[in-house]
XYZ file of C-alpha atoms in Angstrom:
731
model
C 163.990 -42.642 88.872
C 160.367 -43.516 89.487
C 157.872 -41.190 87.800
C 155.495 -40.448 90.639
C 153.241 -38.441 88.324
C 152.175 -41.747 86.780
C 150.537 -42.554 90.137
C 148.756 -39.243 90.612
C 145.016 -39.332 91.282
C 142.839 -36.538 89.954
C 140.148 -35.691 92.504
C 137.244 -33.521 91.392
C 134.949 -32.289 94.150
C 131.883 -30.403 92.949
C 129.565 -28.750 95.483
C 125.839 -28.718 94.753
C 126.002 -24.958 95.399
C 128.827 -22.473 95.785
C 127.136 -20.525 98.561
C 125.142 -21.758 101.557
C 123.378 -20.380 104.579
C 124.471 -21.336 108.097
C 123.000 -24.688 109.101
C 122.332 -25.789 105.510
C 123.263 -29.272 104.342
C 126.058 -29.047 101.788
C 126.317 -31.850 99.213
C 129.513 -32.700 97.306
C 129.896 -34.979 94.278
C 133.261 -36.714 94.004
C 135.008 -38.082 90.910
C 138.399 -39.828 91.164
C 140.417 -40.772 88.069
C 143.936 -41.834 87.095
C 146.220 -39.789 84.776
C 144.475 -41.346 81.730
C 141.043 -40.248 82.935
C 139.863 -43.701 83.995
C 137.732 -43.863 87.121
C 139.448 -45.410 90.151
C 138.069 -46.841 93.337
C 139.745 -44.981 96.188
C 139.254 -43.938 99.773
C 138.908 -40.163 99.953
C 139.351 -38.293 103.223
C 137.462 -34.997 103.490
C 138.126 -32.141 105.876
C 135.997 -28.998 105.869
C 137.616 -26.319 108.024
C 136.980 -22.611 108.593
C 139.514 -20.562 106.598
C 139.918 -18.338 109.667
C 141.743 -21.258 111.296
C 144.327 -21.308 108.514
C 145.061 -17.660 109.189
C 146.498 -19.033 112.429
C 148.204 -22.070 110.936
C 148.262 -22.613 107.214
C 148.207 -26.080 105.727
C 149.921 -27.533 102.694
C 148.923 -31.020 101.561
C 150.702 -33.109 98.915
C 150.131 -36.790 99.630
C 151.902 -37.949 96.457
C 155.093 -36.213 97.586
C 154.692 -37.646 101.085
C 154.443 -41.203 99.769
C 157.129 -41.181 97.084
C 159.668 -38.711 98.491
C 162.278 -39.791 101.027
C 161.357 -36.953 103.369
C 157.888 -36.728 104.825
C 156.189 -33.362 105.104
C 154.436 -32.494 108.330
C 151.756 -30.830 106.246
C 152.312 -27.296 107.539
C 154.112 -24.309 106.159
C 155.655 -23.482 109.521
C 156.074 -25.053 112.897
C 154.708 -22.333 115.139
C 151.200 -21.234 115.973
C 150.503 -17.556 116.500
C 147.944 -16.958 119.173
C 145.679 -14.360 117.586
C 143.728 -14.189 114.379
C 144.873 -11.250 112.236
C 141.387 -11.043 110.753
C 140.034 -10.372 114.232
C 142.893 -8.153 115.370
C 141.954 -5.310 113.014
C 139.101 -3.946 115.054
C 138.333 -6.463 117.766
C 135.326 -7.928 115.985
C 135.347 -11.477 114.639
C 133.704 -12.395 111.358
C 132.951 -16.088 111.778
C 130.080 -15.862 114.251
C 126.786 -14.591 112.968
C 123.084 -15.250 112.843
C 120.415 -16.236 110.370
C 118.575 -13.812 108.105
C 115.015 -14.243 106.898
C 111.499 -14.304 108.292
C 112.049 -16.918 110.998
C 114.619 -16.523 113.715
C 116.318 -19.805 114.558
C 118.961 -19.210 117.208
C 122.469 -19.983 116.036
C 124.773 -21.526 118.613
C 126.888 -24.085 116.732
C 130.154 -22.267 116.029
C 133.105 -24.544 115.357
C 136.216 -24.597 113.172
C 135.791 -28.083 111.696
C 132.561 -28.950 109.916
C 133.623 -32.411 108.707
C 136.465 -34.897 109.005
C 135.297 -38.074 107.313
C 136.207 -40.500 104.535
C 134.191 -42.000 101.676
C 134.988 -44.860 99.265
C 134.258 -44.282 95.595
C 132.710 -46.928 93.354
C 134.453 -48.652 90.435
C 133.816 -45.582 88.276
C 135.484 -43.368 90.874
C 132.238 -41.680 91.949
C 130.854 -40.923 95.404
C 128.787 -38.334 97.226
C 129.173 -36.855 100.685
C 127.052 -34.382 102.635
C 127.443 -32.353 105.815
C 125.290 -30.057 107.919
C 127.266 -26.826 108.095
C 127.849 -25.051 111.424
C 126.531 -21.557 112.069
C 129.733 -19.721 111.145
C 129.543 -17.022 108.507
C 132.802 -17.692 106.752
C 134.674 -19.243 103.858
C 135.198 -22.992 104.271
C 138.209 -24.846 102.907
C 137.270 -28.282 101.565
C 140.378 -30.498 101.402
C 140.265 -33.969 99.857
C 142.997 -36.625 100.020
C 142.616 -39.827 97.987
C 144.510 -43.132 98.093
C 144.026 -46.450 96.278
C 145.154 -49.954 97.228
C 147.830 -49.828 94.503
C 149.167 -46.506 95.889
C 147.719 -44.043 93.439
C 147.376 -40.830 95.425
C 146.247 -37.258 95.049
C 144.604 -34.338 96.770
C 142.665 -31.189 96.015
C 141.177 -28.097 97.608
C 138.084 -25.994 96.910
C 136.157 -23.353 98.858
C 132.512 -22.770 99.663
C 130.924 -19.842 101.498
C 128.245 -19.442 104.151
C 126.712 -15.981 103.867
C 123.661 -13.964 104.844
C 122.251 -10.659 103.634
C 121.969 -9.520 107.266
C 123.630 -10.806 110.426
C 124.655 -9.681 113.889
C 128.001 -9.970 115.637
C 128.889 -9.640 119.315
C 132.121 -8.949 121.173
C 132.137 -10.543 124.612
C 134.571 -12.821 126.392
C 133.716 -16.363 127.425
C 135.148 -16.192 130.957
C 134.961 -13.573 133.695
C 135.701 -13.146 137.389
C 133.030 -12.424 139.983
C 132.137 -8.729 140.306
C 133.387 -7.960 136.780
C 131.090 -5.480 135.014
C 131.529 -6.224 131.304
C 129.542 -4.778 128.421
C 128.231 -6.810 125.471
C 129.043 -5.015 122.206
C 126.713 -5.686 119.273
C 126.918 -4.710 115.609
C 124.974 -5.539 112.460
C 126.480 -6.386 109.069
C 125.462 -7.813 105.703
C 124.949 -6.948 102.059
C 121.369 -5.842 102.799
C 122.382 -3.603 105.713
C 122.465 0.118 104.877
C 124.767 2.345 106.896
C 122.961 4.587 109.386
C 119.578 2.829 109.316
C 117.898 1.789 112.556
C 118.244 -1.700 114.033
C 116.665 -3.105 117.211
C 118.183 -5.705 119.526
C 116.960 -7.784 122.428
C 119.443 -9.425 124.783
C 118.453 -12.247 127.115
C 120.915 -13.612 129.698
C 120.360 -16.855 131.592
C 122.311 -17.891 134.684
C 122.492 -21.585 135.535
C 119.534 -22.199 133.226
C 117.304 -19.515 134.761
C 116.367 -16.087 133.362
C 118.737 -13.492 134.789
C 118.561 -10.229 132.828
C 116.869 -8.891 129.676
C 117.582 -5.789 127.593
C 116.064 -3.945 124.642
C 118.459 -1.681 122.719
C 118.260 0.387 119.551
C 121.165 1.463 117.371
C 122.008 2.021 113.721
C 123.882 -0.016 111.141
C 127.585 0.718 111.572
C 127.274 1.772 115.228
C 127.777 -0.375 118.296
C 124.953 -1.178 120.668
C 126.024 -1.713 124.275
C 124.377 -3.975 126.866
C 125.774 -3.444 130.369
C 125.605 -6.623 132.442
C 126.309 -5.094 135.842
C 128.310 -6.994 138.471
C 128.516 -10.678 137.592
C 127.964 -13.519 140.036
C 129.656 -16.909 139.942
C 127.894 -19.353 137.619
C 127.358 -20.663 134.086
C 125.613 -18.300 131.656
C 124.292 -18.024 128.128
C 123.350 -14.849 126.332
C 121.019 -14.668 123.329
C 120.985 -11.632 121.033
C 118.212 -11.088 118.506
C 118.596 -8.365 115.880
C 115.699 -6.951 113.832
C 116.368 -4.871 110.753
C 113.550 -4.154 108.299
C 112.200 -7.585 107.342
C 115.315 -9.390 108.539
C 115.825 -11.025 111.902
C 118.851 -12.749 113.251
C 119.778 -14.452 116.556
C 122.899 -15.932 118.153
C 123.413 -17.668 121.482
C 126.803 -18.019 123.161
C 127.935 -19.283 126.581
C 130.162 -17.668 129.187
C 131.142 -18.505 132.741
C 131.989 -16.517 135.837
C 134.493 -17.930 138.329
C 136.037 -16.817 141.608
C 139.455 -16.494 139.986
C 141.693 -17.709 137.180
C 144.894 -18.349 139.122
C 145.680 -21.836 140.347
C 148.730 -22.458 142.486
C 150.792 -25.543 141.601
C 151.390 -27.793 144.590
C 153.392 -30.952 145.196
C 152.671 -33.103 148.230
C 155.325 -35.654 149.207
C 154.293 -38.635 151.339
C 155.522 -42.102 152.143
C 153.276 -44.700 150.509
C 151.074 -46.489 153.024
C 147.844 -48.437 153.052
C 146.078 -45.460 154.640
C 147.217 -42.718 152.276
C 145.822 -39.225 152.791
C 145.820 -37.473 149.439
C 144.951 -33.774 149.094
C 141.311 -32.859 148.624
C 141.225 -31.809 144.959
C 138.631 -30.895 142.358
C 140.719 -31.548 139.252
C 142.856 -34.454 137.973
C 146.232 -35.085 139.594
C 149.473 -36.856 138.731
C 151.044 -39.182 141.278
C 154.686 -40.239 140.953
C 155.957 -43.286 142.856
C 159.701 -43.790 143.378
C 162.162 -45.446 145.719
C 163.018 -42.941 148.439
C 165.913 -40.683 147.353
C 167.208 -43.149 144.742
C 166.330 -41.097 141.687
C 167.230 -37.745 143.263
C 170.652 -39.078 144.312
C 171.211 -40.527 140.845
C 170.397 -37.145 139.274
C 172.694 -35.364 141.739
C 175.535 -37.776 141.048
C 175.093 -37.249 137.313
C 175.267 -33.505 137.877
C 178.366 -33.839 140.060
C 180.032 -36.188 137.576
C 179.987 -33.404 134.996
C 181.464 -30.750 137.281
C 184.249 -28.950 135.447
C 187.529 -27.271 136.265
C 190.900 -28.143 137.791
C 190.148 -27.214 141.384
C 190.653 -30.102 143.787
C 186.985 -30.122 144.813
C 185.807 -30.320 141.179
C 188.197 -33.133 140.299
C 187.580 -35.277 143.357
C 183.813 -34.750 143.227
C 183.455 -35.820 139.608
C 185.882 -38.728 140.146
C 183.968 -40.108 143.120
C 180.545 -39.329 141.633
C 181.412 -41.432 138.582
C 182.630 -44.259 140.821
C 179.372 -44.193 142.800
C 177.357 -44.205 139.571
C 179.265 -47.303 138.484
C 178.911 -49.086 141.818
C 175.273 -48.315 142.575
C 173.614 -47.511 139.234
C 175.668 -49.508 136.686
C 176.604 -46.354 134.779
C 179.581 -46.886 132.455
C 182.326 -44.244 132.591
C 185.061 -46.245 130.867
C 185.269 -43.820 127.947
C 186.255 -40.869 130.117
C 189.924 -39.888 130.402
C 191.874 -40.609 133.561
C 191.790 -37.760 136.068
C 194.749 -35.712 137.248
C 197.233 -36.965 139.825
C 195.585 -35.654 142.995
C 198.725 -36.031 145.078
C 200.047 -32.763 143.596
C 197.296 -30.952 145.518
C 198.695 -32.153 148.863
C 201.461 -29.787 149.864
C 204.635 -30.551 151.804
C 203.002 -29.423 155.063
C 200.350 -32.150 154.647
C 197.476 -29.771 153.903
C 195.380 -29.840 150.731
C 195.266 -26.859 148.368
C 192.513 -25.766 146.016
C 195.013 -25.647 143.133
C 198.575 -27.049 142.937
C 200.101 -23.568 143.088
C 197.840 -22.422 145.942
C 198.287 -22.620 149.710
C 196.526 -25.120 151.961
C 193.887 -24.257 154.541
C 192.275 -26.373 157.300
C 188.647 -25.913 156.145
C 189.359 -27.153 152.620
C 191.549 -29.966 153.929
C 188.835 -31.135 156.351
C 186.169 -31.164 153.639
C 188.304 -33.041 151.123
C 189.510 -35.415 153.843
C 185.872 -36.280 154.683
C 185.510 -37.802 151.200
C 188.152 -40.439 152.070
C 189.838 -40.412 148.676
C 192.817 -42.786 148.502
C 195.026 -40.269 146.671
C 196.269 -38.546 149.828
C 198.717 -39.362 152.626
C 196.429 -39.135 155.653
C 199.305 -39.354 158.173
C 200.509 -36.042 156.753
C 196.939 -34.736 156.869
C 196.715 -35.566 160.608
C 200.009 -33.838 161.268
C 198.717 -30.770 159.401
C 195.580 -30.637 161.580
C 197.575 -31.006 164.816
C 199.934 -28.201 163.777
C 196.896 -26.015 163.087
C 195.653 -26.605 166.654
C 198.926 -25.257 168.058
C 199.197 -22.357 165.631
C 198.748 -19.081 167.536
C 197.447 -17.356 164.398
C 194.755 -19.949 163.632
C 191.200 -18.570 163.764
C 188.368 -20.375 165.539
C 186.905 -21.781 162.309
C 190.261 -23.331 161.348
C 190.478 -24.920 164.812
C 186.923 -26.310 164.650
C 187.422 -27.659 161.111
C 190.695 -29.318 162.163
C 188.949 -31.143 165.004
C 186.341 -32.381 162.532
C 189.110 -33.587 160.231
C 190.836 -35.415 163.098
C 187.551 -36.965 164.239
C 187.035 -38.363 160.747
C 190.528 -39.885 160.932
C 189.614 -41.585 164.231
C 191.914 -39.533 166.426
C 191.218 -39.420 170.233
C 190.145 -35.797 170.600
C 187.050 -35.929 172.839
C 188.453 -33.978 175.854
C 189.850 -31.216 173.654
C 186.635 -31.097 171.625
C 184.544 -30.719 174.793
C 186.764 -27.871 175.935
C 186.427 -26.150 172.569
C 182.622 -26.387 172.702
C 182.666 -24.410 175.971
C 184.718 -21.603 174.429
C 183.027 -18.188 174.346
C 182.324 -16.330 171.112
C 182.126 -19.388 168.869
C 180.655 -18.644 165.474
C 177.670 -20.567 164.147
C 179.880 -22.165 161.497
C 182.355 -23.248 164.222
C 179.605 -25.035 166.138
C 178.563 -26.918 163.013
C 182.122 -28.195 162.507
C 182.205 -29.227 166.179
C 178.855 -30.986 165.749
C 180.239 -32.929 162.769
C 183.273 -33.902 164.850
C 181.058 -35.228 167.663
C 179.007 -37.204 165.132
C 182.139 -38.769 163.608
C 183.526 -39.895 166.979
C 180.157 -41.455 167.834
C 178.737 -38.979 170.377
C 175.424 -38.520 168.574
C 173.690 -37.033 171.629
C 176.003 -34.008 171.761
C 175.937 -33.726 167.965
C 172.129 -33.701 168.108
C 172.113 -30.999 170.808
C 174.311 -28.752 168.638
C 172.169 -29.455 165.588
C 168.891 -28.789 167.381
C 170.178 -25.506 168.846
C 171.178 -24.412 165.336
C 167.882 -25.407 163.750
C 165.752 -23.824 166.454
C 167.573 -20.495 166.144
C 168.548 -20.177 162.485
C 166.494 -22.480 160.234
C 163.992 -21.199 157.693
C 161.988 -23.600 155.548
C 159.282 -23.972 152.956
C 157.369 -27.090 151.975
C 160.375 -28.603 150.156
C 163.601 -26.960 151.329
C 165.251 -25.686 154.503
C 168.282 -23.455 154.994
C 170.350 -21.814 157.730
C 170.652 -18.048 157.829
C 172.073 -15.696 160.453
C 171.923 -11.922 160.571
C 174.504 -10.494 158.201
C 174.810 -13.674 156.118
C 175.145 -13.368 152.366
C 174.300 -16.140 149.906
C 177.677 -17.879 150.224
C 177.482 -17.822 154.029
C 174.018 -19.365 153.904
C 175.098 -22.086 151.501
C 178.171 -22.874 153.585
C 176.196 -23.180 156.820
C 173.357 -25.101 155.174
C 175.669 -27.611 153.483
C 177.363 -28.379 156.823
C 173.999 -28.597 158.566
C 172.739 -30.954 155.841
C 175.684 -33.289 156.416
C 175.240 -33.126 160.189
C 171.509 -33.796 159.878
C 172.247 -36.871 157.775
C 174.733 -38.228 160.327
C 172.193 -37.959 163.164
C 169.185 -38.889 160.943
C 167.338 -35.639 161.663
C 163.871 -35.291 160.088
C 164.870 -32.112 158.221
C 167.841 -33.703 156.453
C 166.218 -34.088 153.039
C 164.995 -30.486 153.067
C 168.520 -29.240 153.757
C 169.883 -31.428 150.990
C 167.277 -30.136 148.519
C 168.377 -26.580 149.252
C 172.068 -27.359 148.762
C 171.376 -29.317 145.561
C 169.569 -26.360 144.021
C 172.050 -23.631 144.888
C 175.214 -22.569 143.143
C 178.278 -20.804 144.514
C 181.567 -20.056 142.827
C 183.754 -19.700 145.910
C 182.426 -22.328 148.336
C 182.647 -26.104 148.352
C 178.992 -27.122 148.493
C 179.539 -29.857 145.888
C 181.967 -31.624 148.217
C 179.326 -31.523 150.957
C 176.641 -32.747 148.530
C 178.821 -35.711 147.669
C 179.624 -36.428 151.325
C 175.903 -36.353 152.121
C 175.085 -38.822 149.329
C 178.006 -41.095 150.268
C 176.778 -41.355 153.843
C 173.292 -42.360 152.743
C 173.691 -44.639 149.708
C 174.133 -47.830 151.725
C 170.812 -47.185 153.458
C 168.777 -46.841 150.266
C 166.201 -49.320 149.094
C 166.805 -50.007 145.386
C 163.786 -52.221 144.737
C 160.209 -51.939 145.925
C 156.701 -52.978 144.983
C 153.077 -52.349 145.843
C 149.573 -53.337 144.778
C 146.885 -50.801 143.934
C 143.167 -51.457 143.574
C 140.991 -49.322 141.308
C 137.671 -50.000 139.563
C 137.545 -53.449 141.143
C 140.898 -54.523 139.656
C 144.212 -55.111 141.416
C 147.574 -54.379 139.777
C 151.082 -54.999 141.122
C 153.778 -52.415 140.427
C 157.517 -53.034 140.844
C 159.968 -50.116 140.952
C 163.610 -50.905 140.188
C 166.369 -48.499 141.167
C 165.877 -45.017 139.771
C 162.713 -45.908 137.832
C 159.500 -43.977 138.434
C 155.879 -45.092 138.134
C 153.249 -42.455 137.306
C 149.441 -42.420 137.490
C 147.007 -39.793 136.195
C 143.791 -39.826 138.222
C 140.590 -37.836 138.323
C 139.529 -36.420 141.672
C 136.920 -39.170 141.984
C 139.361 -41.995 141.279
C 141.912 -40.451 143.642
C 139.393 -40.870 146.454
C 138.735 -44.489 145.424
C 142.247 -45.893 144.938
C 143.579 -48.266 147.605
C 147.088 -49.652 148.262
C 148.332 -52.900 149.811
C 151.301 -55.317 149.934
C 153.840 -52.479 150.100
C 157.441 -53.714 150.013
C 160.272 -51.218 150.544
C 160.167 -47.488 151.239
C 158.267 -45.737 148.453
C 157.732 -41.990 148.251
C 154.784 -40.467 146.400
C 154.728 -37.007 144.859
C 151.178 -35.817 144.214
C 151.129 -32.914 141.757
C 147.950 -30.843 141.663
C 146.625 -27.303 141.431
C 144.478 -25.362 143.823
C 142.956 -21.863 143.597
C 145.421 -19.324 144.902
C 142.932 -18.085 147.472
C 142.928 -21.475 149.190
C 146.699 -21.520 149.799
C 148.114 -18.029 150.125
C 151.612 -18.781 151.464
C 154.178 -16.647 149.660
C 157.960 -16.575 149.693
C 159.826 -13.273 149.922
C 162.861 -14.701 148.087
C 160.995 -14.005 144.854
C 158.661 -11.143 143.978
C 156.715 -9.875 140.974
C 155.113 -6.593 139.926
C 152.895 -5.734 136.945
C 151.999 -2.518 135.136
C 149.921 -1.569 132.081
C 150.988 1.289 129.817
C 150.089 2.794 126.449
C 152.143 4.295 123.649
C 152.899 7.304 125.847
C 154.582 4.930 128.372
C 152.305 6.221 131.133
C 151.109 3.566 133.575
C 147.334 3.325 133.479
C 144.307 1.281 134.464
C 141.856 3.098 132.162
C 141.989 2.255 128.458
C 140.122 2.951 125.254
C 138.564 0.276 123.060
C 140.964 -1.081 120.406
C 143.958 0.524 122.150
C 147.202 -1.454 122.267
C 148.575 -1.959 125.776
C 152.037 -2.985 126.963
C 152.063 -5.350 129.949
C 155.305 -5.181 131.957
C 156.168 -7.903 134.461
C 159.197 -7.439 136.714
C 160.436 -10.495 138.582
C 163.039 -10.052 141.301
C 165.139 -12.857 142.757
C 166.703 -12.596 146.181
C 170.187 -14.105 146.426
C 168.693 -17.034 148.390
C 166.098 -17.902 145.756
C 166.842 -21.415 144.422
C 168.420 -21.859 141.028
C 166.468 -23.646 138.316
C 163.408 -22.923 136.210
C 160.619 -20.551 137.179
C 157.216 -20.082 135.588
C 155.713 -16.612 135.304
C 151.962 -16.644 134.694
C 149.896 -13.552 134.014
C 146.150 -13.394 133.506
C 144.781 -10.638 131.320
C 141.507 -9.087 132.447
C 138.575 -10.285 130.344
C 138.546 -6.895 128.595
C 142.005 -7.463 127.035
C 143.202 -9.892 124.386
C 146.786 -11.071 123.848
C 148.478 -9.775 120.674
C 151.306 -11.653 118.982
C 154.173 -9.225 118.440
C 155.338 -10.554 115.083
C 151.813 -10.753 113.733
C 150.643 -7.211 114.356
C 151.425 -4.412 111.945
C 151.631 -1.859 114.758
C 155.032 -0.140 114.580
C 155.122 0.738 118.285
C 154.841 -2.915 119.282
C 157.443 -4.077 116.805
C 159.971 -1.467 117.924
C 159.497 -1.798 121.675
C 159.444 -5.562 122.178
C 162.253 -6.971 124.345
C 162.197 -10.379 122.687
C 160.172 -12.373 125.222
C 157.988 -15.060 123.695
C 155.274 -16.760 125.733
C 155.618 -20.332 126.867
C 151.844 -20.799 126.624
C 148.927 -18.573 125.648
C 145.535 -20.005 126.543
C 142.443 -17.893 127.072
C 143.476 -15.049 129.367
C 146.609 -16.842 130.607
C 150.000 -15.780 129.237
C 152.986 -17.637 130.696
C 156.767 -17.379 130.397
C 159.734 -19.377 131.704
C 162.855 -17.989 133.379
C 166.020 -19.936 134.114
C 167.968 -18.801 137.162
C 171.519 -20.132 136.946
C 173.368 -18.123 139.590
C 172.750 -16.698 143.042
C 173.101 -13.016 142.311
C 170.197 -10.753 143.158
C 168.655 -9.818 139.866
C 165.553 -8.404 138.235
C 164.072 -9.804 135.038
C 161.742 -7.635 132.948
C 159.196 -9.285 130.658
C 157.080 -7.297 128.220
C 154.187 -8.452 126.089
C 151.220 -6.780 124.407
C 147.449 -6.916 124.468
C 144.551 -5.059 122.930
C 141.492 -3.648 124.658
C 138.522 -5.370 122.995
C 135.777 -5.658 125.630
C 134.191 -2.599 127.206
C 133.631 -2.663 130.948
C 135.307 -2.950 134.339
C 137.146 -6.252 134.711
C 139.459 -7.880 137.224
C 143.145 -8.175 136.463
C 143.868 -11.458 138.222
C 147.129 -11.870 140.142
C 150.306 -12.417 138.149
C 152.344 -15.219 139.720
C 155.929 -16.446 139.730
C 156.800 -19.882 141.078
C 159.677 -22.333 141.092
C 158.976 -25.461 139.036
C 160.833 -27.722 141.471
C 159.154 -26.582 144.677
C 156.145 -24.807 146.138
C 157.883 -21.406 146.286
C 155.480 -18.777 144.924
C 154.670 -15.088 145.034
C 152.114 -12.971 143.220
C 150.792 -9.489 142.612
C 147.567 -8.186 144.144
C 144.399 -8.146 142.070
C 143.374 -4.860 140.474
C 140.532 -3.513 138.343
C 140.965 -2.353 134.738
C 138.446 -0.163 132.905
C 137.962 -0.123 129.121
C 135.718 2.630 127.749
């Protein structure tokens, strides 16, 4: 085995001083040597990072192990990042930001986690020197060095230096607020020279958009907070400068904050056919645009889903069998490794009808749906005889009669006079009319089929920006899916403009007792021959033209700023290309909501009482309850909450508070960024249900602040709902 220790570099980093003041230039002397003490020329990478950062995510560096071991370390002790600093969570006051002590009062505003990330090459004796101007943080800095030579000697080392002051000030104030918030700037003084209880004077100067806005003079004592009330904030960009004077010491810090109309942005997706005169949404932020051949990718994804349908029911078997065949024929997917399916003839009973399971009885609705798929496994002469017997059966209900006529129409039987008579029958159900409409479409009378479809849509259709569905009074989820799946197939046969919306609804719903998958497959079958599997276009941007070709299910994506979105131009479009423009807009600009989903939010303390008034440093439980109606689409949902600027998210595993540890329900955020805390929910069935999410925050900023709307939205559509805004007071 190779002795990697023989290739270890010794790296000695010696600071010119062990302690610095903020803004000082720190100088480091470097000496690199091999295991025998001989100087080596090497490239040494330096990083100087605030130790407070490593409280969030610790770092372990061993470059020799990384080079000579078979496994490569990622350099971190764990793979997750907690979202709060335990050093700051103790009392709500950070320790890294502070000002300058001494006779002069330079204003400190350069607060950053990384002071240096730079490399230096040592000379032949292994010596070098590096210097850095330190930021204004009052903290302990971790100086990490990693060295490597051309002949793969390697090593690393770590030392610490401090930036300290005998007197400094610290403020607690958020960096982002909502208009009309009334926050309070909290100020304290610290330092080795500061004596508890002695007087300290502060001045606070606030500028808005570069102009003087408000000024304060406040007195307090060491160890006590001084409070500067801002009053109601207006939209704009601000800075606040605090100067503290204690005995002969002075100290000043300047920090920015902004005030916006609101935090919440609603995700939107705009679908359009690509043209030379595209009208994109008017946006302020960057957007993503996806280009794809119309329906090709969505049908491919649906066929993949159908090909994995499970179970021994006739609809499951025939759907996955035909879906795999279509994937082979149209998308070159290879299914040779899959076992041969069951003998489907055992599902056709002696009376000619088709049963759900071999030991079950046949029924006309199931037989008509399976017959529409035209699978070669069945004796269709027997199927026709079964339908005709149903028409003469005195006990047959109207839906069985209507479905039988549809089945006969698909088998090219001459049934037009009887079908016309049936359409005039009184008391037909909505579902009966849809079967009759399908029968008219299959015998070629598209005008009558369109009349039936349009009457249905005008009376019973509901839609959002992506999906449409059919619902009648008294319908449950299964009834709605059944009617919508039939309407989707009818709309495809007559090329109705709503057809894709109906299909999107059916594709994103799930029912255990209805045959929507058979209708999904029939819909795709009827449309595949009309698809365009290859397209191209030319776009012009920044004076350059580029040609893009889209093959089959491939997708082309562009990420554009708002300015470039307004400048891009398209030409030489071949084929039918659909664009999906994904962007965000403030929730106040588009306030459409969908009652199929709802969300509520409450704040409570350790006594479990709901409240909107809190004390500083108090832990608060935030409870979000999301309710899904039975017609809400399946799939993934995002829940986004926005804490008021007076609260700060607390990681449940990081805090030592027993109440939080014992009461958590196990929800972990998807993202925590600023005041935003988001979660994901997967809805896999169509039962009405309520999901409860709990997370925790701590009251750190005094004042009256806006609790922005909590939102829930479907990731595959523009379905959204949200809570009202409310005001939260921290005292």
